[in-house]
Every structure is written in structure tokens, then in C-alpha cells.
Amino acid sequence: MKQVVFGIFAACILLTACSTGGSVSKGIKGILKRSDCKGSCNKTMDCEGKSLTVEMALANNNIMIAGNTIFARDPDNFDYTIKVEFSSAIPVEMYSDIKNPINKKFVVTGIVEGYDQYIHQVCTRSYILKVSKPEDFKVFTD
């Protein structure tokens, strides 16, 4: 009996330790560390087409806005950018003021879409989060 319980316990630990990181990532580095998003260009990663939540700090002017898209750069390393694309169901007012200095972070949930991008002459797999519901985007002041 003890061997069965130990076997189940060991399996639970292994499954948790070998997970792809769950559905929440802390910043761009969190996305890049995920085993299901890490990979080479010209290849569709396992995270693509799935829902992912990203919590991103707002610092060092790391946000740009163009149309219905936010370009978020890692506050510590501007080499990598993720795009957050909002559907027409998301009111512009929800994200148009994101660069206001009182804002400290945002949390977004969207469907991941990948594309190849060259950074310093090296191809990197980059990502777009497609947001379709207003409740999937929140900006926080603290």
C-alpha cells in the first residue's frame, strides 16, 4: 500500500515539475521561458492557438500603441516585443491611456499567434496575443 501511495505522490511531483508553466506568464521573460513557446523560427510552437495570460510591468516607457495594438517591450531589455491585438469588441478607452504614469502593470489573456522576427540579425519566434473580450484586459495602478 505504501508503494502505491508513494508512486502516486511521485507521479504528481513529476507532472508538476515538468509542466509547461501553466497559463499565466510573468512578463515577456515568462513567455520565453515556457517550454511550449520556446523554439526556432519557421516552426509553430505548442503554445500557439491556445489561451495565455500575461502579467506585464509598465516601466521605462515600454509601451507603444498603434491602432488597436499595444506593443509591449520588456522594461529591462527592449530587444523583445510582444503584440497585444484587440478585437473591435474591446473599447479603445480600455487601453488608450495605458502609457499614463499612474499605471503600473497590465494583465491580458488572449489567444497566442506566433510569427518570425529578426532581432540583431537573428531570427526569433515572437508572439501576438489576440484579445476578444473586454474582461480579458485590465490595467492596474498599484
PDB file of C-alpha atoms in Angstrom:
ATOM      1  CA  MET A   1       0.000   0.000   0.000  1.00  0.00           C
ATOM      2  CA  LYS A   2       2.825   2.394   0.883  1.00  0.00           C
ATOM      3  CA  GLN A   3       4.413   1.759  -2.523  1.00  0.00           C
ATOM      4  CA  VAL A   4       1.185   2.677  -4.331  1.00  0.00           C
ATOM      5  CA  VAL A   5       0.789   5.914  -2.344  1.00  0.00           C
ATOM      6  CA  PHE A   6       4.455   6.775  -2.898  1.00  0.00           C
ATOM      7  CA  GLY A   7       4.094   6.054  -6.637  1.00  0.00           C
ATOM      8  CA  ILE A   8       1.091   8.347  -6.947  1.00  0.00           C
ATOM      9  CA  PHE A   9       2.864  11.057  -4.935  1.00  0.00           C
ATOM     10  CA  ALA A  10       5.994  10.785  -7.110  1.00  0.00           C
ATOM     11  CA  ALA A  11       3.905  10.961 -10.296  1.00  0.00           C
ATOM     12  CA  CYS A  12       2.176  14.136  -9.067  1.00  0.00           C
ATOM     13  CA  ILE A  13       5.524  15.769  -8.305  1.00  0.00           C
ATOM     14  CA  LEU A  14       6.950  14.827 -11.703  1.00  0.00           C
ATOM     15  CA  LEU A  15       3.904  16.066 -13.587  1.00  0.00           C
ATOM     16  CA  THR A  16       4.028  19.384 -11.741  1.00  0.00           C
ATOM     17  CA  ALA A  17       7.776  19.796 -12.203  1.00  0.00           C
ATOM     18  CA  CYS A  18       7.622  19.043 -15.925  1.00  0.00           C
ATOM     19  CA  SER A  19       4.666  21.278 -16.727  1.00  0.00           C
ATOM     20  CA  THR A  20       4.831  23.935 -19.446  1.00  0.00           C
ATOM     21  CA  GLY A  21       4.327  26.729 -16.950  1.00  0.00           C
ATOM     22  CA  GLY A  22       0.563  26.896 -16.654  1.00  0.00           C
ATOM     23  CA  SER A  23      -1.457  29.501 -18.451  1.00  0.00           C
ATOM     24  CA  VAL A  24      -0.019  32.591 -16.671  1.00  0.00           C
ATOM     25  CA  SER A  25       3.338  34.143 -17.574  1.00  0.00           C
ATOM     26  CA  LYS A  26       5.102  36.972 -15.748  1.00  0.00           C
ATOM     27  CA  GLY A  27       6.252  39.367 -18.437  1.00  0.00           C
ATOM     28  CA  ILE A  28       7.983  38.626 -21.684  1.00  0.00           C
ATOM     29  CA  LYS A  29      10.691  36.577 -19.986  1.00  0.00           C
ATOM     30  CA  GLY A  30       7.955  34.334 -18.617  1.00  0.00           C
ATOM     31  CA  ILE A  31       6.688  33.637 -22.129  1.00  0.00           C
ATOM     32  CA  LEU A  32      10.173  32.959 -23.473  1.00  0.00           C
ATOM     33  CA  LYS A  33      10.944  30.505 -20.649  1.00  0.00           C
ATOM     34  CA  ARG A  34       7.857  28.394 -21.312  1.00  0.00           C
ATOM     35  CA  SER A  35       8.833  25.080 -22.854  1.00  0.00           C
ATOM     36  CA  ASP A  36       5.773  25.191 -25.126  1.00  0.00           C
ATOM     37  CA  CYS A  37       6.714  28.647 -26.508  1.00  0.00           C
ATOM     38  CA  LYS A  38      10.473  28.162 -26.771  1.00  0.00           C
ATOM     39  CA  GLY A  39      11.738  27.224 -30.198  1.00  0.00           C
ATOM     40  CA  SER A  40      13.226  28.178 -33.508  1.00  0.00           C
ATOM     41  CA  CYS A  41      11.863  30.179 -36.395  1.00  0.00           C
ATOM     42  CA  ASN A  42       9.790  28.591 -39.159  1.00  0.00           C
ATOM     43  CA  LYS A  43       8.143  26.299 -36.633  1.00  0.00           C
ATOM     44  CA  THR A  44       4.749  26.536 -34.948  1.00  0.00           C
ATOM     45  CA  MET A  45       5.168  26.256 -31.175  1.00  0.00           C
ATOM     46  CA  ASP A  46       2.802  24.249 -28.970  1.00  0.00           C
ATOM     47  CA  CYS A  47       1.580  27.397 -27.151  1.00  0.00           C
ATOM     48  CA  GLU A  48       0.205  28.858 -30.389  1.00  0.00           C
ATOM     49  CA  GLY A  49      -3.556  28.729 -30.763  1.00  0.00           C
ATOM     50  CA  LYS A  50      -4.002  28.395 -27.008  1.00  0.00           C
ATOM     51  CA  SER A  51      -5.104  30.886 -24.369  1.00  0.00           C
ATOM     52  CA  LEU A  52      -2.335  32.528 -22.350  1.00  0.00           C
ATOM     53  CA  THR A  53      -2.434  35.133 -19.588  1.00  0.00           C
ATOM     54  CA  VAL A  54       0.471  37.569 -19.290  1.00  0.00           C
ATOM     55  CA  GLU A  55       1.138  39.931 -16.401  1.00  0.00           C
ATOM     56  CA  MET A  56       3.367  42.768 -17.590  1.00  0.00           C
ATOM     57  CA  ALA A  57       5.030  45.614 -15.694  1.00  0.00           C
ATOM     58  CA  LEU A  58       4.694  49.122 -17.089  1.00  0.00           C
ATOM     59  CA  ALA A  59       8.056  50.845 -16.669  1.00  0.00           C
ATOM     60  CA  ASN A  60      10.741  52.710 -18.614  1.00  0.00           C
ATOM     61  CA  ASN A  61       8.265  53.734 -21.317  1.00  0.00           C
ATOM     62  CA  ASN A  62       7.975  50.131 -22.532  1.00  0.00           C
ATOM     63  CA  ILE A  63       4.596  50.529 -24.289  1.00  0.00           C
ATOM     64  CA  MET A  64       3.761  51.774 -27.764  1.00  0.00           C
ATOM     65  CA  ILE A  65       0.248  52.000 -29.212  1.00  0.00           C
ATOM     66  CA  ALA A  66      -0.765  51.855 -32.867  1.00  0.00           C
ATOM     67  CA  GLY A  67      -4.412  51.481 -33.830  1.00  0.00           C
ATOM     68  CA  ASN A  68      -5.900  48.519 -31.989  1.00  0.00           C
ATOM     69  CA  THR A  69      -2.485  47.125 -30.988  1.00  0.00           C
ATOM     70  CA  ILE A  70      -0.218  47.561 -27.983  1.00  0.00           C
ATOM     71  CA  PHE A  71       3.466  46.780 -28.435  1.00  0.00           C
ATOM     72  CA  ALA A  72       4.908  45.807 -25.050  1.00  0.00           C
ATOM     73  CA  ARG A  73       8.660  45.608 -24.560  1.00  0.00           C
ATOM     74  CA  ASP A  74      10.453  44.033 -21.646  1.00  0.00           C
ATOM     75  CA  PRO A  75      11.216  47.009 -19.330  1.00  0.00           C
ATOM     76  CA  ASP A  76      14.750  45.687 -18.759  1.00  0.00           C
ATOM     77  CA  ASN A  77      15.540  44.551 -22.308  1.00  0.00           C
ATOM     78  CA  PHE A  78      13.943  46.352 -25.239  1.00  0.00           C
ATOM     79  CA  ASP A  79      15.134  43.715 -27.736  1.00  0.00           C
ATOM     80  CA  TYR A  80      11.957  41.653 -27.476  1.00  0.00           C
ATOM     81  CA  THR A  81       8.395  42.858 -28.047  1.00  0.00           C
ATOM     82  CA  ILE A  82       5.035  41.152 -27.804  1.00  0.00           C
ATOM     83  CA  LYS A  83       1.982  42.487 -29.565  1.00  0.00           C
ATOM     84  CA  VAL A  84      -1.428  42.660 -27.933  1.00  0.00           C
ATOM     85  CA  GLU A  85      -4.146  42.990 -30.589  1.00  0.00           C
ATOM     86  CA  PHE A  86      -7.643  43.995 -29.522  1.00  0.00           C
ATOM     87  CA  SER A  87     -10.772  42.998 -31.433  1.00  0.00           C
ATOM     88  CA  SER A  88     -13.421  45.593 -32.216  1.00  0.00           C
ATOM     89  CA  ALA A  89     -15.363  44.300 -29.162  1.00  0.00           C
ATOM     90  CA  ILE A  90     -12.789  45.975 -26.881  1.00  0.00           C
ATOM     91  CA  PRO A  91     -13.482  49.683 -26.321  1.00  0.00           C
ATOM     92  CA  VAL A  92     -10.457  51.828 -27.215  1.00  0.00           C
ATOM     93  CA  GLU A  93     -10.849  53.608 -23.869  1.00  0.00           C
ATOM     94  CA  MET A  94      -9.732  50.426 -22.090  1.00  0.00           C
ATOM     95  CA  TYR A  95      -6.182  50.636 -23.448  1.00  0.00           C
ATOM     96  CA  SER A  96      -5.687  54.117 -24.936  1.00  0.00           C
ATOM     97  CA  ASP A  97      -4.448  55.566 -21.602  1.00  0.00           C
ATOM     98  CA  ILE A  98      -2.082  52.700 -20.768  1.00  0.00           C
ATOM     99  CA  LYS A  99       1.005  54.953 -21.042  1.00  0.00           C
ATOM    100  CA  ASN A 100      -0.251  57.157 -18.193  1.00  0.00           C
ATOM    101  CA  PRO A 101       2.484  57.104 -15.498  1.00  0.00           C
ATOM    102  CA  ILE A 102      -0.018  56.154 -12.780  1.00  0.00           C
ATOM    103  CA  ASN A 103      -0.429  52.737 -14.447  1.00  0.00           C
ATOM    104  CA  LYS A 104       1.970  50.108 -13.063  1.00  0.00           C
ATOM    105  CA  LYS A 105       1.037  46.854 -14.805  1.00  0.00           C
ATOM    106  CA  PHE A 106      -1.477  45.157 -17.030  1.00  0.00           C
ATOM    107  CA  VAL A 107      -2.852  41.637 -17.205  1.00  0.00           C
ATOM    108  CA  VAL A 108      -4.062  40.303 -20.529  1.00  0.00           C
ATOM    109  CA  THR A 109      -5.493  36.987 -21.661  1.00  0.00           C
ATOM    110  CA  GLY A 110      -5.528  36.158 -25.340  1.00  0.00           C
ATOM    111  CA  ILE A 111      -5.022  33.516 -27.973  1.00  0.00           C
ATOM    112  CA  VAL A 112      -1.342  33.150 -28.905  1.00  0.00           C
ATOM    113  CA  GLU A 113      -0.262  33.591 -32.515  1.00  0.00           C
ATOM    114  CA  GLY A 114       3.399  33.277 -33.477  1.00  0.00           C
ATOM    115  CA  TYR A 115       5.489  34.901 -36.173  1.00  0.00           C
ATOM    116  CA  ASP A 116       9.178  35.078 -37.088  1.00  0.00           C
ATOM    117  CA  GLN A 117      11.053  38.293 -36.353  1.00  0.00           C
ATOM    118  CA  TYR A 118      14.693  39.266 -36.836  1.00  0.00           C
ATOM    119  CA  ILE A 119      16.391  40.891 -33.845  1.00  0.00           C
ATOM    120  CA  HIS A 120      20.032  41.876 -34.345  1.00  0.00           C
ATOM    121  CA  GLN A 121      20.143  39.702 -37.490  1.00  0.00           C
ATOM    122  CA  VAL A 122      18.988  36.616 -35.579  1.00  0.00           C
ATOM    123  CA  CYS A 123      15.589  35.076 -36.242  1.00  0.00           C
ATOM    124  CA  THR A 124      13.422  34.821 -33.125  1.00  0.00           C
ATOM    125  CA  ARG A 125       9.940  33.388 -32.658  1.00  0.00           C
ATOM    126  CA  SER A 126       7.725  36.257 -31.456  1.00  0.00           C
ATOM    127  CA  TYR A 127       4.122  36.329 -30.310  1.00  0.00           C
ATOM    128  CA  ILE A 128       0.835  38.181 -30.629  1.00  0.00           C
ATOM    129  CA  LEU A 129      -1.896  37.885 -28.004  1.00  0.00           C
ATOM    130  CA  LYS A 130      -5.308  38.286 -29.642  1.00  0.00           C
ATOM    131  CA  VAL A 131      -7.843  39.668 -27.164  1.00  0.00           C
ATOM    132  CA  SER A 132     -11.540  39.297 -27.961  1.00  0.00           C
ATOM    133  CA  LYS A 133     -13.354  40.123 -24.683  1.00  0.00           C
ATOM    134  CA  PRO A 134     -13.140  43.285 -22.538  1.00  0.00           C
ATOM    135  CA  GLU A 135     -12.837  41.252 -19.340  1.00  0.00           C
ATOM    136  CA  ASP A 136      -9.566  39.783 -20.659  1.00  0.00           C
ATOM    137  CA  PHE A 137      -7.630  43.057 -20.291  1.00  0.00           C
ATOM    138  CA  LYS A 138      -7.034  45.001 -17.087  1.00  0.00           C
ATOM    139  CA  VAL A 139      -4.680  47.856 -16.182  1.00  0.00           C
ATOM    140  CA  PHE A 140      -3.592  48.325 -12.554  1.00  0.00           C
ATOM    141  CA  THR A 141      -2.324  51.450 -10.804  1.00  0.00           C
ATOM    142  CA  ASP A 142      -0.646  49.601  -7.934  1.00  0.00           C
TER     143      ASP A 142
END
